[in-house]
Amino acid sequence: MPVGTRQASLAGMSARKIAAWHAAGLIDAETRDRLLAYEADHARPLALWAVSGIGALAIGLGLVSVIAANWEEIPGQLRLGVHLALIVAALGALFAREERLAQASPWAVEALVFVTAALGLTFFGHIGQVYQTSSPLWQPLGVWLALFAPLLLLMGRSWPAAMAVVGGAGWCAWEYATASTGWLAARDPGFAMRLWLAAVTAAPVLFAPLAAWQRARSARPDFWRRLEQLALAYAVGGGTLACGLASGGGYNGEASLLGMAAMALRGAVGVLAGLGVMLARPGISGRMAGAIIAGAGLVLPLAHALEDLTVPAAALFFALWAGIAAAALAAHWRGVFQLAVGVIAMRLIILSFELAGDLLASGFGLILSGFLILGVAWGAVRVSKTFAPRGESEA
């Protein structure tokens, strides 16, 4: 277990639990005394914090209520000016006091960074509300990413900032693709446009090699690790969705050369991202993470080629998640392995329903399906308990 996780676990122990462990012979008296001393030194007045938080929340809700009740009476330019002033003040506090805030509490920096980014995102909606303007959603999202993604990358420390970057990029990319294809719905988008949209929607996975390269070179390795994990999840989610669409005919029978070329390009970006992670982190963890991303990329064109072929598409799904499980075993990622086993079991149940849909219309078929679900769930639990890594290594 990493040192930070161990310390966090010890910090949450109660004196009674520590005494019980000592009475059971699990720890000696010296260890007990050290744990009790640590708990005493790091005790936090949770009740006081809770009362203070409730008071601050009440004040904040009161202010929001007062402003909301008089929203239409406040001039739009004044509201925008106050909104912009809040963003500037938050940015000033970050750049002038980041080190001091980080020494007091790293979470203070993370919270201020996230609030600043949120204020920036809502500012564009505020402009549209004041001036009664509208535009495709990808445009304000793109401007927001250009202005605030560098702030999140430079100062982010935890999940919220990493999620804002990867999630915002993915949201913007797919909104752009949706708006572009909708605008061009009256005619075929053409080869160049399809390739461009494929590259745009695949771009968020490129955060993975960037984050992998930064993990050993930054004072914020946890942030970059989370950014890499989110980019990996984006790649795996894309591969999983592609298999599901192929199994259910979600591509609308479009196994055309144009569609295949677009999926091949999207897959190639994933493969390159996976290779980049392997080069940036040559250890077992980096190699396995890169292999998962590259494998998810390879799945994309294959899934498109298996359009409306239920069993082959399902087999491709199983191959993807079996590969993830194998990588998790090699890298000792217990949680990822258990997730992969659960996903495979769920897909197996869904496949049985797809292949025997007529049986579900009868009571006997429902009984059989119930036993099947129980059997698959039991098998998944047994496999997870038998083969899951005993320890959890850092991804």
mmCIF file of C-alpha atoms in Angstrom, residues 5 9 18 34 43 75 117 121 174 185 207-208 220 272 275 285-286 299 305 366 368:
data_model
loop_
_atom_site.group_PDB
_atom_site.id
_atom_site.type_symbol
_atom_site.label_atom_id
_atom_site.label_comp_id
_atom_site.label_asym_id
_atom_site.label_seq_id
_atom_site.Cartn_x
_atom_site.Cartn_y
_atom_site.Cartn_z
ATOM 1 C CA THR A 5 -2.851 5.639 1.577
ATOM 2 C CA SER A 9 -5.990 4.765 6.808
ATOM 3 C CA ILE A 18 -6.481 0.387 18.130
ATOM 4 C CA ARG A 34 2.622 5.247 18.389
ATOM 5 C CA ALA A 43 -7.173 14.832 15.521
ATOM 6 C CA PRO A 75 -28.440 45.296 -14.938
ATOM 7 C CA ALA A 117 -12.728 27.055 -14.111
ATOM 8 C CA LEU A 121 -17.485 28.113 -18.052
ATOM 9 C CA TRP A 174 -18.473 15.208 -29.685
ATOM 10 C CA ALA A 185 -26.980 16.196 -43.021
ATOM 11 C CA PHE A 207 -3.878 13.205 -22.848
ATOM 12 C CA ALA A 208 -2.669 9.730 -21.836
ATOM 13 C CA ARG A 220 1.884 16.797 -8.888
ATOM 14 C CA LEU A 272 -0.232 5.831 -31.108
ATOM 15 C CA LEU A 275 2.643 3.395 -27.674
ATOM 16 C CA SER A 285 2.335 -0.446 -15.119
ATOM 17 C CA GLY A 286 3.055 1.851 -18.061
ATOM 18 C CA VAL A 299 -10.970 -2.711 -31.618
ATOM 19 C CA ALA A 305 -16.321 -4.373 -39.856
ATOM 20 C CA LEU A 366 -37.632 -16.714 -17.577
ATOM 21 C CA LEU A 368 -33.861 -20.578 -17.240
#
